[in-house]
Amino acid sequence: MAVSVSLDSVKRFWESHPVAAAAVPFPIGAPDYFQYYDRLRQANESVEFSYDLHEYKQHKGHRVLDVGCGNGYVLSRYAKEGADVYGVDLTETGIRLCRQRFALSDLHGQFTVGSAEDLPYPDNAFDVVCSMGVLHHTPDTAKAVAEVFRVLKPGGRLIVMFYHRNSAKFRLNLFLRRLLQFRDLQQLVNEVDGHGNPKGDVYSERELRNLLKRFENLSIFAGFLRGTHFLPVIGRIIPNSWLKPFEPRLGWFLYAKGVKPPHAFPTI
């Protein structure tokens, strides 16, 4: 259900709506802001899960790029484990927040305003490229994936997350809201990240494998499942622990990990 939007419209939205900022009751960039955001993030992805997903400890001394680095949550964990970190974000707001987070923790990183569709880095520059819930928001997702492939070193690690088409949230929650509210399904997907968001998209496992077909050893799995993904409001009474066994199939986040082939050409 891809939609055609301009990069400028995407930039304008995220410039004024930093990820999850509306849910944080503290001034953007304040120490309490980052602490509160981190608790929200860890309610969806535990610290243990994040360490397993991103392999932070395995990439000490490696060059790591986060495409759509947001406020620097993931990169700060890589930096604390000794990685040489780089962040690129479409918005000045995101880059400012990354720098503030790193300054508060006395960490070092290099941050640049730029588009995922035209990454400001040379070919084969990074040992790891990650992008969490970002590439499905850019107008030309396939072009962004090609750029990730280009800047990743042969044998380098890919770690990404997209929204999941075959999730409970998409198949049940958003479908019910579409019927009850007489809303457009695409608009509902966009508004998962806030009213006025111009671009959101969902992928099945097959669609994501096709999008990432130039990477080897792909591992794709879902995560993050809540009762409200089944039923709005009333779903809050369902304990998260009951849903854990169903996350790998019905979770809203679709994760993929892979490797750039050791002898790959840098461009697509």
CSV table of C-alpha atoms in Angstrom, one decimal:
chain,number,residue,atom,x,y,z
A,1,MET,CA,0.0,0.0,0.0
A,2,ALA,CA,2.8,2.4,-0.9
A,3,VAL,CA,1.8,6.0,-1.4
A,4,SER,CA,3.4,8.8,-3.4
A,5,VAL,CA,4.6,11.8,-1.2
A,6,SER,CA,7.3,14.3,-1.3
A,7,LEU,CA,10.5,14.2,0.8
A,8,ASP,CA,9.8,17.8,1.9
A,9,SER,CA,6.4,16.8,3.3
A,10,VAL,CA,8.0,13.9,5.2
A,11,LYS,CA,10.7,16.2,6.6
A,12,ARG,CA,8.2,18.9,7.7
A,13,PHE,CA,6.2,16.3,9.6
A,14,TRP,CA,9.1,14.8,11.5
A,15,GLU,CA,10.8,18.1,12.1
A,16,SER,CA,7.8,19.1,14.2
A,17,HIS,CA,6.9,15.7,15.5
A,18,PRO,CA,10.1,14.0,16.8
A,19,VAL,CA,9.4,10.3,17.5
A,20,ALA,CA,7.2,9.8,20.6
A,21,ALA,CA,7.7,13.4,21.7
A,22,ALA,CA,4.0,13.9,22.2
A,23,ALA,CA,4.0,11.1,24.8
A,24,VAL,CA,6.9,12.6,26.8
A,25,PRO,CA,5.8,15.2,29.5
A,26,PHE,CA,9.1,17.0,29.6
A,27,PRO,CA,10.8,19.7,27.4
A,28,ILE,CA,12.4,18.2,24.3
A,29,GLY,CA,16.1,17.7,24.9
A,30,ALA,CA,16.0,18.0,28.7
A,31,PRO,CA,17.6,15.1,30.7
A,32,ASP,CA,14.2,14.0,31.9
A,33,TYR,CA,13.0,13.9,28.3
A,34,PHE,CA,15.6,11.3,27.4
A,35,GLN,CA,15.0,9.3,30.5
A,36,TYR,CA,11.3,9.2,30.0
A,37,TYR,CA,11.6,8.3,26.3
A,38,ASP,CA,14.0,5.5,27.2
A,39,ARG,CA,11.5,4.0,29.6
A,40,LEU,CA,8.8,4.2,26.9
A,41,ARG,CA,11.2,2.5,24.4
A,42,GLN,CA,12.1,-0.2,26.8
A,43,ALA,CA,8.4,-1.0,27.5
A,44,ASN,CA,8.2,-2.0,23.8
A,45,GLU,CA,11.7,-3.4,23.4
A,46,SER,CA,13.4,-4.6,26.6
A,47,VAL,CA,17.1,-3.7,27.2
A,48,GLU,CA,17.9,-7.4,26.8
A,49,PHE,CA,16.1,-7.6,23.5
A,50,SER,CA,17.8,-4.5,22.3
A,51,TYR,CA,21.2,-5.9,23.1
A,52,ASP,CA,20.4,-9.2,21.4
A,53,LEU,CA,19.0,-7.5,18.3
A,54,HIS,CA,21.7,-4.9,17.8
A,55,GLU,CA,24.7,-7.0,19.1
A,56,TYR,CA,26.1,-3.9,20.8
A,57,LYS,CA,28.9,-5.7,22.5
A,58,GLN,CA,30.0,-7.5,19.3
A,59,HIS,CA,30.7,-4.2,17.5
A,60,LYS,CA,33.3,-2.6,19.7
A,61,GLY,CA,35.6,-0.6,17.4
A,62,HIS,CA,33.3,-1.0,14.4
A,63,ARG,CA,31.9,1.8,12.3
A,64,VAL,CA,28.1,1.9,12.9
A,65,LEU,CA,25.6,4.0,11.0
A,66,ASP,CA,22.0,4.6,12.1
A,67,VAL,CA,19.8,5.8,9.3
A,68,GLY,CA,17.0,7.9,10.8
A,69,CYS,CA,18.8,8.1,14.1
A,70,GLY,CA,16.0,10.0,15.9
A,71,ASN,CA,17.1,11.1,19.3
A,72,GLY,CA,20.1,8.7,19.4
A,73,TYR,CA,18.8,6.0,21.6
A,74,VAL,CA,20.2,3.1,19.6
A,75,LEU,CA,23.5,4.9,18.7
A,76,SER,CA,24.2,5.8,22.3
A,77,ARG,CA,24.1,2.1,23.2
A,78,TYR,CA,26.6,1.3,20.5
A,79,ALA,CA,28.8,4.2,21.6
A,80,LYS,CA,28.8,3.0,25.2
A,81,GLU,CA,30.0,-0.4,24.0
A,82,GLY,CA,32.9,1.2,22.1
A,83,ALA,CA,31.6,1.5,18.6
A,84,ASP,CA,32.5,4.4,16.3
A,85,VAL,CA,29.1,5.8,15.6
A,86,TYR,CA,27.5,7.9,12.9
A,87,GLY,CA,23.9,9.1,12.7
A,88,VAL,CA,22.0,10.6,9.7
A,89,ASP,CA,18.5,12.0,10.1
A,90,LEU,CA,16.3,13.9,7.7
A,91,THR,CA,15.6,16.5,10.4
A,92,GLU,CA,17.6,19.2,12.1
A,93,THR,CA,15.5,18.4,15.2
A,94,GLY,CA,16.7,14.7,15.3
A,95,ILE,CA,20.4,15.7,14.9
A,96,ARG,CA,20.1,18.3,17.6
A,97,LEU,CA,18.6,15.7,20.0
A,98,CYS,CA,21.3,13.2,19.2
A,99,ARG,CA,24.0,15.7,20.0
A,100,GLN,CA,22.2,16.7,23.3
A,101,ARG,CA,21.8,13.0,24.3
A,102,PHE,CA,25.5,12.3,23.6
A,103,ALA,CA,26.6,15.5,25.4
A,104,LEU,CA,24.6,14.5,28.5
A,105,SER,CA,26.3,11.1,28.6
A,106,ASP,CA,29.8,12.3,27.6
A,107,LEU,CA,29.7,10.2,24.4
A,108,HIS,CA,31.2,10.8,21.0
A,109,GLY,CA,29.4,10.5,17.7
A,110,GLN,CA,29.2,12.1,14.3
A,111,PHE,CA,25.7,13.3,13.2
A,112,THR,CA,24.6,14.7,9.8
A,113,VAL,CA,21.3,16.0,8.4
A,114,GLY,CA,20.6,13.9,5.3
A,115,SER,CA,18.2,11.7,3.4
A,116,ALA,CA,18.1,8.0,3.6
A,117,GLU,CA,17.6,8.1,-0.2
A,118,ASP,CA,21.0,9.9,-0.7
A,119,LEU,CA,23.3,9.0,2.1
A,120,PRO,CA,26.2,11.4,2.5
A,121,TYR,CA,28.8,8.6,2.9
A,122,PRO,CA,31.2,6.8,0.5
A,123,ASP,CA,30.7,3.2,-0.7
A,124,ASN,CA,31.6,0.4,1.7
A,125,ALA,CA,32.0,2.7,4.7
A,126,PHE,CA,30.3,0.9,7.6
A,127,ASP,CA,30.5,-2.4,9.4
A,128,VAL,CA,26.9,-2.1,10.6
A,129,VAL,CA,24.0,-0.2,9.2
A,130,CYS,CA,20.8,-0.1,11.3
A,131,SER,CA,17.5,1.7,10.7
A,132,MET,CA,14.6,1.2,13.1
A,133,GLY,CA,11.1,2.0,11.9
A,134,VAL,CA,12.3,4.7,9.4
A,135,LEU,CA,12.7,3.4,5.9
A,136,HIS,CA,9.0,2.8,5.4
A,137,HIS,CA,8.4,6.5,6.0
A,138,THR,CA,10.7,7.8,3.2
A,139,PRO,CA,9.0,8.3,-0.3
A,140,ASP,CA,11.2,5.8,-2.1
A,141,THR,CA,11.9,3.0,0.3
A,142,ALA,CA,13.6,0.8,-2.4
A,143,LYS,CA,16.1,3.7,-3.1
A,144,ALA,CA,16.8,4.0,0.6
A,145,VAL,CA,17.5,0.3,0.8
A,146,ALA,CA,19.9,0.5,-2.2
A,147,GLU,CA,21.7,3.3,-0.4
A,148,VAL,CA,22.0,1.2,2.8
A,149,PHE,CA,23.5,-1.6,0.7
A,150,ARG,CA,25.9,0.8,-1.0
A,151,VAL,CA,27.4,2.2,2.2
A,152,LEU,CA,27.6,-1.1,4.0
A,153,LYS,CA,30.9,-2.9,3.7
A,154,PRO,CA,31.0,-6.4,2.1
A,155,GLY,CA,30.3,-8.8,4.9
A,156,GLY,CA,28.8,-6.0,7.0
A,157,ARG,CA,25.7,-6.3,9.2
A,158,LEU,CA,22.2,-5.1,8.3
A,159,ILE,CA,19.7,-4.5,11.2
A,160,VAL,CA,16.3,-2.9,10.3
A,161,MET,CA,12.7,-2.7,11.4
A,162,PHE,CA,9.6,-2.1,9.4
A,163,TYR,CA,5.9,-2.2,10.2
A,164,HIS,CA,4.2,-5.6,9.8
A,165,ARG,CA,1.4,-6.1,7.4
A,166,ASN,CA,0.4,-9.5,8.9
A,167,SER,CA,0.3,-8.1,12.4
A,168,ALA,CA,-2.7,-8.0,14.8
A,169,LYS,CA,-2.5,-4.3,14.7
A,170,PHE,CA,-2.9,-4.0,11.0
A,171,ARG,CA,-5.2,-7.0,10.4
A,172,LEU,CA,-7.5,-6.4,13.4
A,173,ASN,CA,-7.1,-3.0,15.1
A,174,LEU,CA,-6.7,-0.8,12.0
A,175,PHE,CA,-9.3,-2.8,10.0
A,176,LEU,CA,-11.9,-2.4,12.8
A,177,ARG,CA,-11.2,1.3,13.0
A,178,ARG,CA,-11.6,1.6,9.3
A,179,LEU,CA,-15.0,0.0,9.4
A,180,LEU,CA,-16.2,1.8,12.6
A,181,GLN,CA,-14.9,5.3,11.8
A,182,PHE,CA,-15.3,5.2,8.0
A,183,ARG,CA,-11.6,6.0,7.6
A,184,ASP,CA,-9.1,5.3,4.9
A,185,LEU,CA,-6.8,2.5,5.8
A,186,GLN,CA,-3.7,4.2,4.4
A,187,GLN,CA,-4.5,7.3,6.5
A,188,LEU,CA,-4.8,5.1,9.6
A,189,VAL,CA,-1.4,3.5,9.0
A,190,ASN,CA,0.1,7.0,8.5
A,191,GLU,CA,-1.4,8.2,11.7
A,192,VAL,CA,0.1,5.5,13.8
A,193,ASP,CA,3.0,8.0,14.1
A,194,GLY,CA,0.8,11.1,14.5
A,195,HIS,CA,-1.9,13.1,12.8
A,196,GLY,CA,-0.6,14.6,9.6
A,197,ASN,CA,2.1,12.0,8.9
A,198,PRO,CA,2.3,11.8,5.1
A,199,LYS,CA,3.8,8.4,4.7
A,200,GLY,CA,3.7,5.1,6.5
A,201,ASP,CA,3.8,1.6,5.0
A,202,VAL,CA,3.6,-2.0,6.1
A,203,TYR,CA,5.3,-5.2,4.8
A,204,SER,CA,4.7,-8.9,4.9
A,205,GLU,CA,7.7,-11.1,5.5
A,206,ARG,CA,7.6,-12.0,1.8
A,207,GLU,CA,7.5,-8.4,0.7
A,208,LEU,CA,10.4,-7.5,3.1
A,209,ARG,CA,12.5,-10.4,1.8
A,210,ASN,CA,12.0,-9.2,-1.7
A,211,LEU,CA,12.9,-5.6,-0.7
A,212,LEU,CA,16.1,-6.9,1.0
A,213,LYS,CA,16.9,-9.6,-1.6
A,214,ARG,CA,20.5,-8.5,-2.2
A,215,PHE,CA,21.4,-9.2,1.4
A,216,GLU,CA,22.4,-12.7,2.5
A,217,ASN,CA,21.5,-14.8,5.5
A,218,LEU,CA,18.3,-12.9,6.2
A,219,SER,CA,16.5,-13.5,9.5
A,220,ILE,CA,13.1,-12.0,9.7
A,221,PHE,CA,10.9,-12.1,12.8
A,222,ALA,CA,8.1,-10.0,14.4
A,223,GLY,CA,7.9,-8.4,17.8
A,224,PHE,CA,5.9,-6.0,20.0
A,225,LEU,CA,2.4,-7.1,20.6
A,226,ARG,CA,-0.2,-5.5,22.9
A,227,GLY,CA,-3.8,-6.2,23.7
A,228,THR,CA,-4.8,-2.9,22.1
A,229,HIS,CA,-3.4,-4.3,18.8
A,230,PHE,CA,-6.4,-6.7,18.8
A,231,LEU,CA,-9.1,-4.4,20.2
A,232,PRO,CA,-8.9,-0.7,20.8
A,233,VAL,CA,-9.2,0.4,24.5
A,234,ILE,CA,-10.7,-2.8,25.9
A,235,GLY,CA,-7.5,-4.7,24.8
A,236,ARG,CA,-5.6,-2.9,27.6
A,237,ILE,CA,-6.9,-5.5,30.1
A,238,ILE,CA,-5.0,-8.3,28.3
A,239,PRO,CA,-1.7,-8.9,30.2
A,240,ASN,CA,1.4,-8.6,27.9
A,241,SER,CA,2.7,-11.9,29.3
A,242,TRP,CA,-0.2,-13.7,27.7
A,243,LEU,CA,0.7,-12.3,24.3
A,244,LYS,CA,4.4,-13.1,24.4
A,245,PRO,CA,4.1,-16.5,22.6
A,246,PHE,CA,2.3,-14.8,19.7
A,247,GLU,CA,4.7,-11.9,19.1
A,248,PRO,CA,6.9,-13.7,16.5
A,249,ARG,CA,3.9,-14.1,14.3
A,250,LEU,CA,1.5,-11.2,15.1
A,251,GLY,CA,3.8,-8.4,16.4
A,252,TRP,CA,3.6,-4.9,14.9
A,253,PHE,CA,7.4,-4.6,14.4
A,254,LEU,CA,8.9,-6.7,11.6
A,255,TYR,CA,12.7,-7.0,12.2
A,256,ALA,CA,15.3,-8.2,9.6
A,257,LYS,CA,18.9,-8.9,10.0
A,258,GLY,CA,21.3,-9.9,7.2
A,259,VAL,CA,24.7,-9.5,5.7
A,260,LYS,CA,26.0,-7.8,2.6
A,261,PRO,CA,27.6,-10.5,0.4
A,262,PRO,CA,31.4,-10.5,0.8
A,263,HIS,CA,32.0,-9.9,-2.9
A,264,ALA,CA,29.0,-7.6,-3.6
A,265,PHE,CA,29.3,-4.7,-5.9
A,266,PRO,CA,28.6,-1.4,-4.1
A,267,THR,CA,25.6,-0.2,-6.1
A,268,ILE,CA,22.3,-1.6,-7.3
